[in-house]
Every structure is written in C-alpha cells, then in structure tokens.
Amino acid sequence: MSGPSTDPEIAGLIERESRRRASTLQLIASETPASPAVRAALVSDLGAKYAEGYPGARFHGGCEVVDEVEQLAIDRAAERFGADYVNVQPLSGSAANLAVYAAFAQIGDPVLALRLEHGGHQTHGSRANFSGRWFAPLHYGVREADERIDYDELRDLALLHRPSIIVAGGAAYSRVIDFAALRAIADDAEAILWVDAAHLAGLVAGAVVPSPVPYADVVTLSTHKVLQGPRGGMILAREMHRAVLQKAVQPFVQGGPAMNTIAATAVCMRESGTREFAEYAAATVATARRLGDELTARGLRIVSGGTDIHLAVVDVSSVGLTGIEAQLRLAAAGVVVDRAVLPFDHRPPAEGSAIRVGTPSSVLAGLGVDDMPTVADWIDRALAEPVGGPQHAAIRREIEARVGG
Ligand SMILES: *Cc1c(COP(=O)(O)O)cnc(C)c1O
C-alpha cells in the first residue's frame, strides 16, 4: 500500500481546496467540516466491509464487528432524537427521501410539499427529480404578505386532494415550522406526515429548535449539514413503520451500506450530544439572526423579515442585483454563498434575486455574534462594486486575516 501523496494531481487539488476553505468565509448553509474523529472513522478499514442486510441478518460473512458498529449508531441516534426506529444506511439525504416515497406512496400518488421556490427541495416534487416524475406533486407555499407557510392553503389542498404523503421542511425556509398543525392536517387527510429535516437535524440535536420527531410518522435527514457528520442520510420513524422502511432502504433503494460512514455517523451521534455541540447549535442560530439584522440595517431585505434557524434568504434585488451577480461579487471578495430565489421571484432559478447565507461553518471558524457587523460590512461593500474591483481585494485580505488558518 502506498500513501495518499502518491497521486500528486489529487494531492495538489486537496491542498488547494483546504487553502480555499481556510482563507475565505464559508456562508454555505448546508456545509460543515467534520470533526477529526468523524474523519478518522471515514478512512478506517470499515469501508472495505460488505454488509448487505441489517445487524444480525446479513448476506455476507464476517459481519460480527460491523453489526456492533451499526447497532451503536442506531442506538445513539435513537437516543439523540428520541426516535423509536432508526435507519442509518441511506447514502445521502436524497436516498433517504427516495426510500420514504418507496415506503409510503405508489407510482402516480399525490404528494403535498412546500414549493421549491418557497424554500422546499428538489426531492419534494421537482420535475427534474424522480419525485416529480414518478409521483403527482402538489405544492403549498408561503403567503406573499409575510413569506411564512400558509397553513390554511396547506389544509385545503390536503383535504381536497388526499395526498399519500404531506412533506414539511426544506432547504431555504428560515422559520420554525408548526409541526403540531401539520400533524392535525395529516390526521384529517389520513396522510403520512414526513418531515425532511436535512437542514434542521443539527439544530434539533442541539435542542435549539422544536423537534419534529414527536409529530411526524417519518423524519429524514442528511448527516453532513449542520449536524457535522459524514456525508450520508438517516431515517427516523415511528415503530409501526419499521418493516416497510427497512425494505425500502435495502434492497429497494440500495445494496451494501457504507460501514465506514455508519461508524462516522455513530461518532457524530456521540459528539452531537455534548455541551460544546449545543453551544455551537445555539451560536449558529444567534449569528444567523444577528447577520440578518445587520444586513437589514444596511438596506438588504431578508425574506420573511428574519430567521429562526441557521440560514437566511437575502433579497438582493433590493440593491439592484440578481442572485448570480451577488454570488459572483461576494466570491470575488472571498465570501462564499449560494444564489437563491425569492418566494415570488420573477427571475429564473439560474439567476434568482436572492442569496442564501448560513452560519454553521462560520461559527466553527470562530466567528461569533459580535463579528456579524463586520461580516455584514464585508457583504455590503462586496455587493457595491462589479467583480474584480479594488474593494474585493481589500475584503479578501481582511477575511484572510480574520479567519485564515
Ligand atoms: C440537502 C437536502 C436534502 C438531501 O441532500 P443530500 O445532498 O442528498 O444529502 C434533502 N432535503 C432537503 C430539504 C435538503 O436541504
């Protein structure tokens, strides 16, 4: 066996990516660097093991150790989230979502979810995704007046169309979701209530937002977002759904699980129970709120007027820019964000009129609430000039001096 440095091209690219991360400000809402213990599990010998099946019921020999690994991950996740049933095998959040459709809907069934442009996700009925191609997507949205979920519209659609599944959660909805109201609607419509907590899971683990687990039939999540785990997915559910979900993940969606990732998930489930993690989760929300307030003070409009979680959608049309132009100007200054769309955007998704900012990575880089006026100044100054202007170089230097490792 040779060392990792034997591929000079990839070694060089890894080095460059590490330098890029360390010298710029990461405000991508869905990204966090994993801890050293999570990374150690990922590169361990566990990755070589084939273990199709579940603990105690595998199709391969030699699974006695990985059985214990997977059971530990399941037990820790069950404790962390207060769930009856846990599946740690999904290879990503999207794969977990596919398994939920497989478990609870037939091809062509109506499924009711938050509209993508209002903060949803492509696996919630986009035409470009299996969910929109194989099922009959129905969408609820936010009210134009306050940009918060219209629960009356949601209820009307649910009772009229009787979807198999009602989905809550998304990638760019920044307000606390009323899970109790959704439960009542799902009961009346006799639908499965599925909460896609890909973004929220880390905040739920840190107990800084309400947990969907007591209300939902099934909850899916990505382990690599705010949660700081390995790249993977997870399903939590009520005990009554165990049999159908086990079969939906394997063999319906997947073959053998990534045992190294599952070990890393077990590490993540341990780390996410610490006081340090709870402090980090609280700080991501506090910094996102403060950043929203500081940007508002500088003339940028925040969708729905603010945020309850770790991310905010910022309307850059209020300063005369498209989302993509704002993303590029910020990138030139070393501020890394995603372009986004407004709930009632008149621009196509490839342009958009917004950016999405999130603070989990910046908290981990050492930026706290009191740094947010500085961050808002960087954003404000960077947006004010075309790509490559003199301010951009100056901001890059300021950022490197502040966050550079
Ligand atoms: C990120 C995300 C997912 C899944 O993403 P993966 O990249 O497949 O892990 C699913 N739903 C929502 C709402 C998300 O934000």
Short mmCIF file of C-alpha atoms and ligand atoms in Angstrom, two decimals:
data_model
loop_
_atom_site.label_atom_id
_atom_site.label_comp_id
_atom_site.label_asym_id
_atom_site.label_seq_id
_atom_site.Cartn_x
_atom_site.Cartn_y
_atom_site.Cartn_z
CA MET A 1 0.00 0.00 0.00
CA SER A 2 1.21 3.46 -0.80
CA GLY A 3 0.45 6.71 0.93
CA PRO A 4 -2.02 9.38 -0.12
CA SER A 5 0.76 11.53 -1.59
CA THR A 6 1.30 9.06 -4.44
CA ASP A 7 -1.28 10.84 -6.59
CA PRO A 8 0.30 14.25 -6.96
CA GLU A 9 -2.52 15.73 -9.00
CA ILE A 10 -5.20 14.90 -6.45
CA ALA A 11 -2.90 15.73 -3.53
CA GLY A 12 -2.37 19.13 -5.06
CA LEU A 13 -6.08 19.70 -5.54
CA ILE A 14 -6.85 18.65 -1.96
CA GLU A 15 -4.22 21.09 -0.76
CA ARG A 16 -5.76 23.87 -2.85
CA GLU A 17 -9.26 23.12 -1.58
CA SER A 18 -8.02 23.17 2.02
CA ARG A 19 -6.40 26.54 1.39
CA ARG A 20 -9.54 27.87 -0.29
CA ARG A 21 -11.68 26.85 2.71
CA ALA A 22 -9.23 28.26 5.22
CA SER A 23 -8.73 31.60 3.51
CA THR A 24 -12.33 32.52 2.60
CA LEU A 25 -15.54 32.96 4.57
CA GLN A 26 -17.88 29.98 4.23
CA LEU A 27 -21.53 31.02 4.42
CA ILE A 28 -22.96 27.98 2.61
CA ALA A 29 -25.86 26.96 4.85
CA SER A 30 -25.56 23.22 4.17
CA GLU A 31 -21.83 22.72 4.78
CA THR A 32 -19.72 21.97 7.82
CA PRO A 33 -16.28 20.43 8.22
CA ALA A 34 -16.48 17.11 10.08
CA SER A 35 -14.54 16.58 13.30
CA PRO A 36 -11.21 14.67 13.37
CA ALA A 37 -12.92 11.65 14.98
CA VAL A 38 -15.55 11.55 12.22
CA ARG A 39 -12.81 11.78 9.58
CA ALA A 40 -10.80 9.01 11.25
CA ALA A 41 -13.79 6.66 11.07
CA LEU A 42 -14.27 7.53 7.39
CA VAL A 43 -10.78 6.39 6.36
CA SER A 44 -10.83 3.26 8.54
CA ASP A 45 -10.82 -0.40 7.41
CA LEU A 46 -14.60 -0.48 7.94
CA GLY A 47 -15.03 0.95 4.44
CA ALA A 48 -13.88 -2.33 2.89
CA LYS A 49 -16.60 -4.44 4.50
CA TYR A 50 -19.59 -5.66 2.54
CA ALA A 51 -22.57 -5.95 4.86
CA GLU A 52 -25.77 -6.10 2.83
CA GLY A 53 -28.69 -6.54 5.18
CA TYR A 54 -29.07 -5.34 8.75
CA PRO A 55 -27.32 -6.21 12.07
CA GLY A 56 -27.83 -9.93 12.79
CA ALA A 57 -29.26 -10.57 9.30
CA ARG A 58 -26.55 -10.06 6.67
CA PHE A 59 -25.94 -11.65 3.30
CA HIS A 60 -22.16 -11.63 3.88
CA GLY A 61 -19.80 -13.42 6.24
CA GLY A 62 -17.56 -11.68 8.74
CA CYS A 63 -20.07 -9.05 9.84
CA GLU A 64 -19.78 -9.56 13.60
CA VAL A 65 -17.83 -6.34 14.15
CA VAL A 66 -19.78 -4.12 11.77
CA ASP A 67 -23.02 -5.42 13.30
CA GLU A 68 -21.91 -3.79 16.55
CA VAL A 69 -20.88 -0.61 14.72
CA GLU A 70 -24.29 -0.23 13.07
CA GLN A 71 -26.20 -1.08 16.25
CA LEU A 72 -24.21 1.55 18.14
CA ALA A 73 -25.04 4.17 15.51
CA ILE A 74 -28.73 3.19 15.65
CA ASP A 75 -28.86 3.24 19.46
CA ARG A 76 -27.10 6.60 19.73
CA ALA A 77 -29.33 8.19 17.07
CA ALA A 78 -32.46 6.79 18.73
CA GLU A 79 -31.36 8.39 21.98
CA ARG A 80 -30.28 11.69 20.41
CA PHE A 81 -33.54 12.22 18.54
CA GLY A 82 -35.95 10.29 20.78
CA ALA A 83 -36.94 8.05 17.86
CA ASP A 84 -38.38 4.52 18.01
CA TYR A 85 -36.98 3.41 14.67
CA VAL A 86 -33.69 4.48 13.08
CA ASN A 87 -32.10 3.55 9.75
CA VAL A 88 -28.51 4.77 9.33
CA GLN A 89 -27.86 3.20 5.92
CA PRO A 90 -29.12 5.83 3.43
CA LEU A 91 -26.15 7.04 1.38
CA SER A 92 -27.46 10.62 1.37
CA GLY A 93 -30.48 12.67 2.31
CA SER A 94 -31.89 12.25 -1.18
CA ALA A 95 -31.52 8.45 -0.97
CA ALA A 96 -33.34 8.52 2.37
CA ASN A 97 -36.10 10.53 0.71
CA LEU A 98 -36.40 8.03 -2.14
CA ALA A 99 -36.88 5.29 0.45
CA VAL A 100 -39.70 7.28 2.09
CA TYR A 101 -41.54 7.51 -1.24
CA ALA A 102 -40.96 3.79 -1.78
CA ALA A 103 -42.38 3.02 1.65
CA PHE A 104 -45.45 5.24 1.66
CA ALA A 105 -46.53 6.07 -1.91
CA GLN A 106 -47.42 4.22 -5.09
CA ILE A 107 -46.34 5.48 -8.51
CA GLY A 108 -48.66 8.35 -9.52
CA ASP A 109 -49.87 9.13 -5.98
CA PRO A 110 -50.35 12.77 -4.99
CA VAL A 111 -47.69 14.08 -2.57
CA LEU A 112 -48.06 17.52 -0.99
CA ALA A 113 -44.93 19.56 -0.23
CA LEU A 114 -43.55 23.08 0.09
CA ARG A 115 -42.93 24.68 -3.30
CA LEU A 116 -39.23 24.67 -4.30
CA GLU A 117 -39.06 28.44 -4.89
CA HIS A 118 -40.64 29.00 -1.48
CA GLY A 119 -37.83 27.10 0.27
CA GLY A 120 -38.57 23.42 -0.48
CA HIS A 121 -36.26 20.83 -2.07
CA GLN A 122 -35.96 19.13 -5.45
CA THR A 123 -36.86 15.74 -3.91
CA HIS A 124 -40.22 17.24 -2.93
CA GLY A 125 -41.75 17.06 -6.39
CA SER A 126 -39.45 18.84 -8.86
CA ARG A 127 -39.97 17.76 -12.45
CA ALA A 128 -36.21 17.27 -12.81
CA ASN A 129 -36.21 14.75 -9.93
CA PHE A 130 -37.75 11.27 -9.54
CA SER A 131 -40.23 12.77 -7.09
CA GLY A 132 -41.84 14.97 -9.71
CA ARG A 133 -41.60 12.39 -12.49
CA TRP A 134 -42.95 9.32 -10.72
CA PHE A 135 -45.47 10.93 -8.35
CA ALA A 136 -48.09 13.65 -8.70
CA PRO A 137 -46.64 16.65 -6.89
CA LEU A 138 -48.90 19.19 -5.23
CA HIS A 139 -47.39 22.26 -3.65
CA TYR A 140 -48.30 24.62 -0.87
CA GLY A 141 -46.45 27.90 -0.46
CA VAL A 142 -45.80 30.87 1.73
CA ARG A 143 -48.11 33.90 1.89
CA GLU A 144 -46.92 36.83 -0.20
CA ALA A 145 -47.58 39.24 2.67
CA ASP A 146 -45.31 37.71 5.33
CA GLU A 147 -43.49 34.92 3.42
CA ARG A 148 -44.47 32.31 6.02
CA ILE A 149 -46.14 28.96 5.30
CA ASP A 150 -49.83 29.34 4.52
CA TYR A 151 -51.26 26.58 6.73
CA ASP A 152 -54.81 27.32 5.53
CA GLU A 153 -53.82 26.67 1.93
CA LEU A 154 -51.95 23.55 3.05
CA ARG A 155 -55.04 22.22 4.85
CA ASP A 156 -57.35 22.98 1.91
CA LEU A 157 -55.04 21.20 -0.55
CA ALA A 158 -54.63 18.21 1.78
CA LEU A 159 -58.38 17.74 2.28
CA LEU A 160 -59.17 18.28 -1.38
CA HIS A 161 -56.52 16.02 -2.92
CA ARG A 162 -55.94 13.48 -0.11
CA PRO A 163 -52.18 13.04 -0.76
CA SER A 164 -50.45 9.86 0.41
CA ILE A 165 -47.73 11.95 2.00
CA ILE A 166 -47.54 15.50 3.35
CA VAL A 167 -43.96 16.80 3.42
CA ALA A 168 -42.57 19.61 5.55
CA GLY A 169 -39.07 21.02 5.71
CA GLY A 170 -36.85 22.45 3.03
CA ALA A 171 -33.54 23.92 2.05
CA ALA A 172 -34.36 27.63 2.27
CA TYR A 173 -37.30 28.13 4.65
CA SER A 174 -35.96 30.04 7.63
CA ARG A 175 -38.90 29.96 10.03
CA VAL A 176 -39.88 27.48 12.73
CA ILE A 177 -42.43 25.03 11.29
CA ASP A 178 -45.67 24.34 13.20
CA PHE A 179 -45.37 20.55 13.40
CA ALA A 180 -48.46 20.22 15.61
CA ALA A 181 -50.60 21.97 12.98
CA LEU A 182 -49.16 19.68 10.30
CA ARG A 183 -49.93 16.61 12.41
CA ALA A 184 -53.55 17.68 12.76
CA ILE A 185 -53.84 18.26 9.00
CA ALA A 186 -52.21 14.91 8.20
CA ASP A 187 -54.61 13.15 10.59
CA ASP A 188 -57.64 14.80 9.00
CA ALA A 189 -56.40 13.99 5.49
CA GLU A 190 -55.27 10.48 6.53
CA ALA A 191 -51.83 11.16 5.11
CA ILE A 192 -48.35 10.18 6.24
CA LEU A 193 -46.56 13.18 7.79
CA TRP A 194 -42.93 13.25 6.65
CA VAL A 195 -40.56 15.95 7.88
CA ASP A 196 -37.42 16.39 5.81
CA ALA A 197 -35.04 17.68 8.49
CA ALA A 198 -31.91 17.68 6.31
CA HIS A 199 -31.11 21.21 7.43
CA LEU A 200 -32.79 21.15 10.82
CA ALA A 201 -31.32 17.93 12.25
CA GLY A 202 -28.26 19.60 13.77
CA LEU A 203 -30.40 22.26 15.41
CA VAL A 204 -32.77 19.57 16.72
CA ALA A 205 -29.82 17.58 18.12
CA GLY A 206 -28.61 20.77 19.78
CA ALA A 207 -32.14 21.39 21.11
CA VAL A 208 -32.37 24.93 19.72
CA VAL A 209 -35.45 24.35 17.52
CA PRO A 210 -38.55 22.21 18.14
CA SER A 211 -38.15 18.53 17.21
CA PRO A 212 -40.41 17.08 14.51
CA VAL A 213 -39.93 13.55 15.87
CA PRO A 214 -42.91 13.54 18.29
CA TYR A 215 -45.25 14.65 15.48
CA ALA A 216 -44.05 13.02 12.28
CA ASP A 217 -44.57 9.48 11.01
CA VAL A 218 -41.15 9.69 9.46
CA VAL A 219 -38.21 12.12 9.54
CA THR A 220 -35.28 12.11 7.10
CA LEU A 221 -32.01 13.98 7.45
CA SER A 222 -28.58 14.47 5.95
CA THR A 223 -25.79 13.80 8.42
CA HIS A 224 -23.28 16.20 6.85
CA LYS A 225 -25.09 19.53 7.12
CA VAL A 226 -25.46 21.40 10.43
CA LEU A 227 -25.02 18.04 12.17
CA GLN A 228 -21.28 17.93 11.28
CA GLY A 229 -21.27 14.22 10.49
CA PRO A 230 -20.08 12.26 7.44
CA ARG A 231 -21.77 12.62 4.06
CA GLY A 232 -24.83 10.42 4.46
CA GLY A 233 -28.50 10.16 5.33
CA MET A 234 -30.72 8.82 8.08
CA ILE A 235 -34.37 7.91 8.61
CA LEU A 236 -36.22 8.19 11.94
CA ALA A 237 -39.75 6.87 12.29
CA ARG A 238 -42.48 5.53 14.47
CA GLU A 239 -42.11 1.86 15.35
CA MET A 240 -45.20 0.90 13.29
CA HIS A 241 -43.32 1.86 10.09
CA ARG A 242 -40.23 -0.28 10.78
CA ALA A 243 -40.86 -3.19 8.41
CA VAL A 244 -41.75 -1.10 5.38
CA LEU A 245 -38.80 1.30 5.84
CA GLN A 246 -36.23 -1.48 6.35
CA LYS A 247 -37.19 -2.99 2.98
CA ALA A 248 -37.43 0.40 1.27
CA VAL A 249 -33.80 1.28 2.08
CA GLN A 250 -32.40 -2.16 1.31
CA PRO A 251 -32.98 -3.85 -1.10
CA PHE A 252 -35.32 -1.38 -2.81
CA VAL A 253 -33.03 1.69 -2.99
CA GLN A 254 -29.57 0.42 -2.05
CA GLY A 255 -27.20 -2.50 -1.86
CA GLY A 256 -24.46 -2.68 0.75
CA PRO A 257 -24.17 0.12 3.32
CA ALA A 258 -21.02 2.25 3.76
CA MET A 259 -19.86 0.87 7.10
CA ASN A 260 -17.11 3.50 7.47
CA THR A 261 -19.76 6.21 7.08
CA ILE A 262 -22.04 4.46 9.57
CA ALA A 263 -19.16 4.36 12.09
CA ALA A 264 -18.63 8.07 11.46
CA THR A 265 -22.35 8.61 11.99
CA ALA A 266 -22.05 6.85 15.36
CA VAL A 267 -19.21 9.24 16.27
CA CYS A 268 -21.35 12.17 15.15
CA MET A 269 -24.26 10.97 17.28
CA ARG A 270 -21.95 10.92 20.30
CA GLU A 271 -20.43 14.33 19.59
CA SER A 272 -23.82 15.92 18.93
CA GLY A 273 -24.84 15.12 22.50
CA THR A 274 -22.10 17.22 24.07
CA ARG A 275 -22.45 20.64 25.64
CA GLU A 276 -19.99 22.02 23.05
CA PHE A 277 -22.35 20.91 20.27
CA ALA A 278 -25.36 22.52 21.94
CA GLU A 279 -23.37 25.76 22.24
CA TYR A 280 -22.40 25.55 18.56
CA ALA A 281 -26.04 24.97 17.54
CA ALA A 282 -27.20 27.92 19.63
CA ALA A 283 -24.44 30.09 18.17
CA THR A 284 -25.40 29.24 14.57
CA VAL A 285 -28.94 30.49 15.20
CA ALA A 286 -27.80 33.56 17.15
CA THR A 287 -25.26 34.54 14.49
CA ALA A 288 -27.71 33.97 11.61
CA ARG A 289 -30.28 36.19 13.35
CA ARG A 290 -27.74 38.90 14.02
CA LEU A 291 -26.37 38.73 10.49
CA GLY A 292 -29.93 39.12 9.18
CA ASP A 293 -30.47 42.17 11.37
CA GLU A 294 -27.14 43.73 10.35
CA LEU A 295 -27.87 43.19 6.64
CA THR A 296 -31.33 44.71 7.10
CA ALA A 297 -29.70 47.75 8.69
CA ARG A 298 -27.57 48.06 5.53
CA GLY A 299 -30.60 48.12 3.21
CA LEU A 300 -30.90 44.44 2.27
CA ARG A 301 -34.29 42.80 2.71
CA ILE A 302 -34.42 39.42 4.49
CA VAL A 303 -37.16 37.07 3.30
CA SER A 304 -39.90 36.84 5.98
CA GLY A 305 -38.12 39.63 7.87
CA GLY A 306 -35.55 37.42 9.58
CA THR A 307 -34.73 33.86 10.61
CA ASP A 308 -35.38 31.34 13.38
CA ILE A 309 -32.66 28.95 12.26
CA HIS A 310 -29.10 28.88 10.88
CA LEU A 311 -29.85 30.41 7.47
CA ALA A 312 -31.41 33.47 5.90
CA VAL A 313 -32.54 34.26 2.36
CA VAL A 314 -31.42 37.75 1.40
CA ASP A 315 -33.25 39.71 -1.33
CA VAL A 316 -30.51 41.35 -3.39
CA SER A 317 -32.96 42.93 -5.83
CA SER A 318 -33.32 45.50 -3.06
CA VAL A 319 -29.80 46.67 -4.03
CA GLY A 320 -30.36 46.23 -7.76
CA LEU A 321 -28.62 42.86 -8.25
CA THR A 322 -29.52 39.37 -9.42
CA GLY A 323 -28.70 36.42 -7.18
CA ILE A 324 -25.98 35.15 -9.50
CA GLU A 325 -24.33 38.58 -9.77
CA ALA A 326 -24.38 38.90 -5.98
CA GLN A 327 -22.86 35.42 -5.60
CA LEU A 328 -20.05 36.33 -8.02
CA ARG A 329 -19.31 39.69 -6.39
CA LEU A 330 -19.16 38.06 -2.97
CA ALA A 331 -16.95 35.25 -4.30
CA ALA A 332 -14.54 37.84 -5.67
CA ALA A 333 -14.28 39.22 -2.13
CA GLY A 334 -13.81 35.77 -0.54
CA VAL A 335 -17.37 35.41 0.80
CA VAL A 336 -18.82 32.08 -0.31
CA VAL A 337 -22.64 31.94 -0.60
CA ASP A 338 -25.32 30.29 -2.75
CA ARG A 339 -27.57 32.21 -5.10
CA ALA A 340 -31.25 31.63 -4.36
CA VAL A 341 -34.72 32.58 -5.49
CA LEU A 342 -37.33 34.66 -3.71
CA PRO A 343 -40.72 33.06 -2.98
CA PHE A 344 -42.36 35.10 -5.76
CA ASP A 345 -39.27 35.68 -7.88
CA HIS A 346 -39.72 36.91 -11.45
CA ARG A 347 -36.22 35.77 -12.40
CA PRO A 348 -35.36 32.18 -13.47
CA PRO A 349 -33.66 29.91 -10.86
CA ALA A 350 -30.29 30.14 -12.66
CA GLU A 351 -30.27 33.88 -11.89
CA GLY A 352 -32.57 34.41 -8.94
CA SER A 353 -33.00 37.61 -6.96
CA ALA A 354 -31.55 36.33 -3.69
CA ILE A 355 -28.65 34.72 -1.91
CA ARG A 356 -28.85 32.15 0.88
CA VAL A 357 -26.45 32.64 3.77
CA GLY A 358 -25.89 30.24 6.65
CA THR A 359 -23.62 30.36 9.67
CA PRO A 360 -22.67 26.81 10.81
CA SER A 361 -19.26 26.90 9.12
CA SER A 362 -18.51 30.47 10.17
CA VAL A 363 -19.24 29.61 13.81
CA LEU A 364 -16.81 26.71 13.52
CA ALA A 365 -14.26 29.13 12.03
CA GLY A 366 -14.54 31.19 15.21
CA LEU A 367 -16.94 33.97 14.16
CA GLY A 368 -19.49 34.81 16.85
CA VAL A 369 -22.45 37.16 17.19
CA ASP A 370 -20.19 40.18 17.74
CA ASP A 371 -18.40 39.52 14.43
CA MET A 372 -21.63 39.80 12.43
CA PRO A 373 -21.48 43.59 11.95
CA THR A 374 -18.07 43.05 10.33
CA VAL A 375 -19.40 40.22 8.15
CA ALA A 376 -22.37 42.38 7.11
CA ASP A 377 -19.93 45.18 6.19
CA TRP A 378 -17.90 42.77 4.05
CA ILE A 379 -21.09 41.68 2.24
CA ASP A 380 -22.35 45.24 1.86
CA ARG A 381 -19.04 46.51 0.46
CA ALA A 382 -18.56 43.47 -1.81
CA LEU A 383 -22.03 43.85 -3.34
CA ALA A 384 -21.39 47.51 -4.11
CA GLU A 385 -18.82 47.03 -6.88
CA PRO A 386 -18.50 44.86 -10.02
CA VAL A 387 -16.34 41.71 -9.87
CA GLY A 388 -12.67 42.49 -9.53
CA GLY A 389 -12.98 45.97 -8.06
CA PRO A 390 -10.46 47.33 -5.55
CA GLN A 391 -12.71 46.69 -2.53
CA HIS A 392 -12.85 42.98 -3.35
CA ALA A 393 -9.11 42.54 -2.95
CA ALA A 394 -9.17 44.52 0.27
CA ILE A 395 -12.02 42.46 1.71
CA ARG A 396 -10.24 39.23 0.77
CA ARG A 397 -7.23 40.34 2.79
CA GLU A 398 -9.40 41.32 5.77
CA ILE A 399 -11.16 37.95 5.68
CA GLU A 400 -7.92 36.01 5.39
CA ALA A 401 -6.51 37.92 8.35
CA ARG A 402 -9.63 37.14 10.41
CA VAL A 403 -10.39 33.51 9.52
CA GLY A 404 -7.15 32.34 7.88
CA GLY A 405 -5.69 29.18 9.42
C1 LIG B 1 -29.79 18.81 1.48
C2 LIG B 1 -31.20 18.36 1.46
C3 LIG B 1 -31.57 17.05 1.12
C4 LIG B 1 -30.65 15.93 0.75
O1 LIG B 1 -29.49 16.22 0.22
P1 LIG B 1 -28.30 15.19 0.01
O2 LIG B 1 -27.31 16.04 -0.67
O3 LIG B 1 -28.82 14.09 -0.86
O4 LIG B 1 -27.88 14.67 1.36
C5 LIG B 1 -32.89 16.71 1.19
N1 LIG B 1 -33.81 17.59 1.57
C6 LIG B 1 -33.50 18.84 1.92
C7 LIG B 1 -34.57 19.74 2.37
C8 LIG B 1 -32.19 19.28 1.87
O5 LIG B 1 -31.90 20.53 2.21
#
